Every structure is written in C-alpha cells, then in structure tokens.
C-alpha positions as MATLAB code, in Angstrom:
seq = 'MSANQQAPESSGLRIVHAHGDRITVTESTTGVELFSYVYQPEAAWEAPKPYLHPVRTLAGDVVTDYRPNDHRWHKGLQLTASHLSGQNLWGGNTYVHGEGYLKLPERVGSMAHVGFDEVASDGTRVVIAERLTWHPYTGELWADEERRIEVHDVDPAAGSWALTWTSAITNRRDEPLRFGSPTTAGREMAGYTGLFWRGPRAFRDGRIIGPDSEGPELMGEQAPWLAYSGEHDVTDGHATLVFAHAPENDHAGTGGTHPAHWFVRNEPFAAVAPSWAFFEELELAPGDTLTRRYRVVVADGAWERAEIAKYLEEHPW';
ca = [
     110.963  112.833  129.274;
     112.863  109.046  129.730;
     111.780  106.078  127.658;
     108.160  105.267  127.750;
     107.678  108.410  130.397;
     104.475  109.956  130.323;
     102.964  113.402  131.176;
     100.469  113.800  133.885;
      97.141  112.198  133.827;
      95.640  115.454  134.516;
      96.875  116.366  131.252;
      94.138  116.346  128.056;
      96.795  115.097  125.498;
      99.445  112.844  126.967;
     102.726  111.799  125.249;
     104.596  108.695  125.695;
     108.174  108.434  123.854;
     109.513  104.612  123.723;
     112.946  106.236  122.587;
     114.313  105.098  119.170;
     111.092  103.619  118.124;
     107.987  105.600  118.471;
     106.110  108.556  120.195;
     102.461  107.999  120.852;
      99.682  110.586  121.648;
      96.678  110.166  123.566;
      93.638  112.247  124.596;
      93.016  111.241  127.927;
      89.620  112.287  128.096;
      88.290  109.363  125.692;
      91.537  107.437  126.556;
      92.104  107.118  122.816;
      95.679  106.799  121.333;
      95.306  109.493  118.293;
      98.458  107.965  116.695;
     101.936  106.400  116.841;
     104.717  108.346  114.994;
     106.997  105.733  114.181;
     110.742  106.801  113.381;
     112.750  103.409  113.576;
     114.374  102.272  110.436;
     112.152   99.942  108.577;
     112.846   97.484  105.320;
     115.109   99.126  102.432;
     112.934   98.096   99.771;
     110.187  100.398  101.607;
     112.136  103.449  101.434;
     112.908  103.973  105.254;
     111.003  106.899  106.604;
     108.925  107.907  109.445;
     104.990  107.952  109.383;
     102.226  107.977  111.462;
     100.186  104.808  112.452;
      97.737  103.691  113.777;
      95.692  107.309  113.354;
      92.447  107.045  115.317;
      89.656  109.132  115.870;
      88.233  110.138  119.204;
      85.644  107.360  119.073;
      89.080  104.879  118.417;
      88.165  103.956  114.985;
      91.321  103.380  112.980;
      91.612  105.656  109.646;
      95.025  104.667  108.248;
      96.560  101.331  106.798;
      99.867  100.003  107.025;
     101.888   97.747  104.756;
      98.850   96.443  102.879;
      99.395   93.750  100.415;
      98.902   95.690   97.414;
     101.613   98.343   98.243;
     103.869   97.296  101.113;
     105.541  100.840  101.371;
     102.017  102.536  102.040;
     102.340  103.585  105.773;
      99.598  105.514  107.252;
     100.447  108.989  107.179;
     104.124  110.074  105.623;
     105.667  112.335  103.807;
     107.099  110.869  100.569;
     108.920  111.617   97.413;
     108.216  109.438   94.635;
     110.473  110.848   92.225;
     113.585  113.010   93.499;
     116.613  113.325   90.795;
     116.230  110.029   89.423;
     115.805  108.260   93.099;
     112.731  106.602   94.711;
     112.338  107.725   98.570;
     108.605  106.310   97.846;
     109.595  102.480   97.854;
     108.904   99.335   96.130;
     108.907   99.457   92.180;
     109.876  102.497   90.220;
     108.307  103.938   87.231;
     109.807  103.990   84.106;
     108.733  105.743   80.997;
     107.973  103.065   77.987;
     108.831  100.192   80.600;
     106.245  100.417   83.416;
     107.073   99.853   87.172;
     110.462   98.225   87.647;
     112.575   96.664   90.489;
     115.327   98.977   90.752;
     116.485   98.886   94.468;
     119.455  100.844   93.243;
     117.259  103.621   92.856;
     115.513  103.221   96.808;
     116.717  105.922   99.164;
     115.415  106.851  102.653;
     114.598  109.782  105.147;
     116.195  109.183  108.152;
     115.677  110.278  111.944;
     118.320  112.309  113.373;
     117.158  113.946  116.382;
     114.266  115.744  117.850;
     114.167  119.490  119.317;
     111.066  119.282  121.039;
     108.776  116.643  122.129;
     106.166  118.336  124.386;
     102.320  118.753  125.511;
     100.807  121.563  127.429;
      97.388  119.453  127.643;
      95.660  121.028  124.466;
      98.515  120.896  121.972;
     101.355  118.396  121.405;
     104.627  119.520  119.296;
     106.897  116.876  117.881;
     109.763  119.081  116.210;
     112.352  116.606  114.258;
     115.333  116.925  112.213;
     115.763  114.333  109.442;
     118.193  113.842  106.519;
     117.279  112.445  102.951;
     119.490  110.030  101.280;
     119.765  108.295   97.760;
     120.274  104.636   97.677;
     124.200  104.876   98.178;
     123.786  106.891  101.208;
     124.972  110.704  100.423;
     123.464  113.400  102.213;
     121.015  114.834   99.441;
     118.595  117.043  101.825;
     118.145  118.119  105.431;
     114.483  118.497  106.939;
     113.136  120.163  109.745;
     109.611  118.771  110.435;
     107.123  119.919  112.956;
     103.858  118.068  113.641;
     101.300  119.582  116.154;
      98.243  118.118  117.330;
      95.342  120.729  118.206;
      91.874  121.909  118.435;
      90.767  118.567  119.973;
      86.862  118.651  120.880;
      85.416  115.319  122.338;
      82.009  117.045  121.845;
      82.122  117.391  118.147;
      84.316  114.351  117.792;
      87.054  116.025  116.064;
      90.798  116.725  116.078;
      93.534  118.406  113.891;
      97.047  117.862  112.957;
      99.302  120.494  111.020;
     102.219  119.013  109.530;
     105.445  121.876  108.513;
     108.453  120.259  106.726;
     111.158  122.518  105.670;
     113.254  120.590  103.341;
     116.676  122.046  102.416;
     119.169  121.009   99.299;
     122.806  119.957  100.518;
     123.591  118.917   97.223;
     126.046  120.941   94.747;
     123.298  120.876   92.167;
     119.520  121.171   92.155;
     117.211  118.752   93.502;
     114.252  117.879   90.934;
     111.098  116.742   92.748;
     108.726  114.684   90.478;
     106.249  112.022   90.371;
     105.390  109.280   88.011;
     103.098  111.664   86.124;
     106.543  114.108   85.296;
     107.923  111.028   84.162;
     105.680  110.080   81.626;
     102.288  108.323   83.366;
      98.973  110.070   82.766;
      97.291  111.160   86.090;
      99.603  109.391   88.539;
     101.259  112.545   90.363;
     101.586  111.260   93.621;
     104.384  112.423   95.758;
     104.911  114.491   99.005;
     102.362  113.980  102.190;
     100.500  110.891  101.607;
      97.900  109.344  103.408;
      96.535  105.432  103.004;
      93.146  104.846  103.894;
      91.814  101.561  105.700;
      90.435   98.907  103.319;
      87.055   99.497  104.744;
      87.088  103.041  103.019;
      87.326  101.673   99.217;
      84.748  103.680   97.402;
      84.538  106.483   99.886;
      83.304  109.822   98.790;
      85.462  111.787   98.045;
      84.598  115.797   98.718;
      85.796  119.014   97.594;
      84.900  122.911   98.040;
      82.720  122.648   94.856;
      82.459  119.236   93.552;
      83.168  115.881   94.660;
      84.018  112.021   93.179;
      87.556  110.878   91.643;
      87.264  113.325   88.883;
      88.978  115.593   91.665;
      92.305  113.645   90.702;
      94.839  116.066   89.731;
      92.475  119.385   90.525;
      93.399  122.209   92.562;
      91.553  123.447   95.522;
      92.313  124.740   99.112;
      91.181  121.642  100.792;
      89.750  118.117   99.911;
      87.646  115.878  101.997;
      87.384  112.056  102.273;
      84.817  109.994  104.250;
      84.652  106.253  104.577;
      82.619  103.776  106.650;
      83.882  101.269  109.314;
      83.786   97.657  108.939;
      83.781   96.562  112.636;
      81.807   99.580  114.006;
      79.106  101.267  112.981;
      79.265  104.532  111.412;
      81.618  106.586  109.355;
      84.978  109.008  109.604;
      85.970  111.847  107.777;
      89.397  113.200  106.853;
      89.719  116.668  105.850;
      93.369  117.625  103.994;
      94.253  121.141  103.551;
      97.180  122.933  102.273;
      98.141  126.351  103.770;
      97.664  129.153  101.494;
     101.572  129.915  101.115;
     102.058  126.505   99.722;
     100.611  128.051   96.264;
     102.485  131.648   96.684;
     105.855  132.531   94.852;
     108.930  131.331   97.004;
     111.526  128.915   96.573;
     111.170  127.020   93.253;
     108.592  129.431   92.253;
     104.704  129.505   91.841;
     104.299  125.595   92.365;
     100.796  125.302   93.386;
      99.347  121.768   94.573;
      97.268  119.320   92.891;
      95.577  116.795   94.550;
      96.254  113.112   94.091;
      93.069  111.301   95.187;
      91.443  107.723   94.636;
      88.731  105.570   96.094;
      89.438  102.698   93.902;
      90.978  100.290   94.247;
      92.098  101.686   97.723;
      91.543  104.884   99.627;
      94.472  107.398   99.014;
      95.056  111.395   99.250;
      98.408  113.429   98.588;
      98.397  117.133   98.049;
     100.951  116.660   95.714;
     103.710  119.177   95.120;
     104.570  117.767   91.534;
     101.752  116.567   90.155;
     102.183  117.818   86.456;
     105.743  119.761   86.604;
     108.922  119.123   88.283;
     109.963  121.403   91.186;
     113.292  122.310   91.152;
     115.169  123.259   94.166;
     118.459  125.253   93.797;
     121.487  124.319   96.211;
     121.072  125.818   99.488;
     117.446  126.774   99.302;
     114.739  125.385  101.809;
     111.591  124.041  100.294;
     108.613  124.752  102.964;
     105.285  123.222  103.132;
     102.425  123.278  105.640;
      99.506  120.991  105.835;
      96.499  120.178  108.101;
      94.807  116.877  108.412;
      91.355  117.217  110.584;
      90.398  113.686  111.580;
      86.393  113.382  112.778;
      83.709  111.036  113.727;
      81.055  110.667  111.320;
      80.115  111.392  107.923;
      80.640  115.412  107.270;
      79.138  117.404  104.525;
      80.561  119.858  102.489;
      78.727  122.802  104.207;
      80.038  121.203  108.085;
      83.700  121.085  106.228;
      83.822  124.515  105.145;
      82.039  126.086  108.653;
      84.953  124.050  110.087;
      87.947  125.555  108.124;
      86.226  128.967  108.438;
      86.141  128.601  112.079;
      89.950  127.323  112.624;
      91.519  129.487  110.206;
      95.359  128.993  109.532;
];
C-alpha cells in the first residue's frame, strides 16, 4: 500500500499505513480505530522504540496511556528491556543497586524499525511483520528482532478483539546478552521488563484477576494468564484486558527453562508485564534466538474469572 492507502471499505479490518510514521487498524463494523502502531523515532531519553497507542475497545474507549507525567517513557503497549547487559532499553532513569534510580543517559539504548515484511488484512485478520535492530547508547548492533503482530477474533457481539505479539530476538554480539530487571539488579519486587502495558489514569485501583486468586499480591507470581479490569472516566462502564503468554514460553529452549513471572500494579498506576527476567537474569548466547509469544484480549465490560477462562478455552493457542 502507498502512504495513507487503506483496504476496501467492505473489509472488516482495515489498515491505513502512513509510511515512516504509523499503521492504524480500524474495525469497519463499529468504525473504531483499534490501535495505531507507531514506529517513528522519538526522544532518545525515552529509549526510542515502536509502541501501540491509543489502543481502544470495540466501544471506542481508550485503554492505554501515553507519556504520563510520572513516567514519560511509558507508551501504550510496547516491548521493552529494562536491564540488558548494563544498558537501559526501557527509558528514563536507570536503577543502580545501593544508589537508586540515576540519570544515566549513556546507558539508554533503542529499538529501531528497519522495515516491514508484511502489512496485510484479509478482513478478519491483520498481520504486521516487522524487522528491528536493538542498540546500546553508542549505537552498535546488539540484536536483530523479527516481530509479528496479529489482530484476530474480532467479535462485535461480544465486544472483544485479540492481538497476538511474537518477537524473535537474535544476539548479534560476540558475547552473551543478559536480560535482567531492577529486581535482578537488587530492587525487590520490581521485575519489570519485556512486553509492558500502561493503563489509563482512570484504571488506577482496578481489579487484578488471576486463574485462582486476585489482587496486587499477584506481583511476581506465575500463571498462564492475568487480567486487569478498570472503569472508564468519561464514558459509563468498564473494560477488561486479558494478558496471556504462550505455553512454549515456559519450556526449555534457548536460555533454558525460564518461566514468566507477572509484574502487575494497580497503584499508583495500572501496569502489566509478563516479565521474562523478574527474579533471575536470562542469558542469550551469541547467535542464539530468544522467541516469546503473547496474547492480549481487549474487551468491553468487567469480565469475571469464569468468563475469562471460558474465552481462553474457546480460543486456544
């Protein structure tokens, strides 16, 4: 497609690609823009990287935040690496054990868009296949990434749609890449890294739901999925986001068995991340590839645990 060209009006899922800037996906039945995938470079201090924002429910309610005043580098839904072999591909200050968070711009790196291999919609499914490179502050090539974002299972009657995010990261250094987090660096229960969602301000104090329990105590726990339900400010009602990581993410492979632990907060803001290095560093050998696959379900309404479990059972990996 040429710049700003879109798929025919008859299709259910439509794409508009503003080349060099963003890809926007719209559901034609409701007329709602489900999200924009923004891949243009941004402020260096914020560790430039692509992100999804605004993400909306089928009712048109926004369920992501962008550059909030408490953390300017929090941008919708994005893949991050808070501690990577001494570099910060998260953005903002860097946690240093015994000293706290320090302004260290020489440690802030980036994830750069290289090109798209596929941007397509058949009306029921959207595919965005992208190549990226990962860099430290000094600009060397540390990793290649092949990223695939798919939109599927759009159900206007149920008020839900789903997104699957797959990233395959290959180490291009001559030494191992060490994926960590503030917790692996010494800060307790701050294991944020990997795929990260920042919710809107209205979702503060929202409900955190797991398969067997609920609440902020799910921080650092393991589970195949976790959901967050919040209430909108402007419009009446709630929205629920379900985050799941694929079963193979926990199995032995490159880097050995390394199950995800959930980073989740509803105070002082809403955030969820299936961390790939919460308590222990993950080491990726030169030339090896780390692959992780995640699903995010965006739904109107306050879904209960049984409703979430039923949806996931009816929509297997």
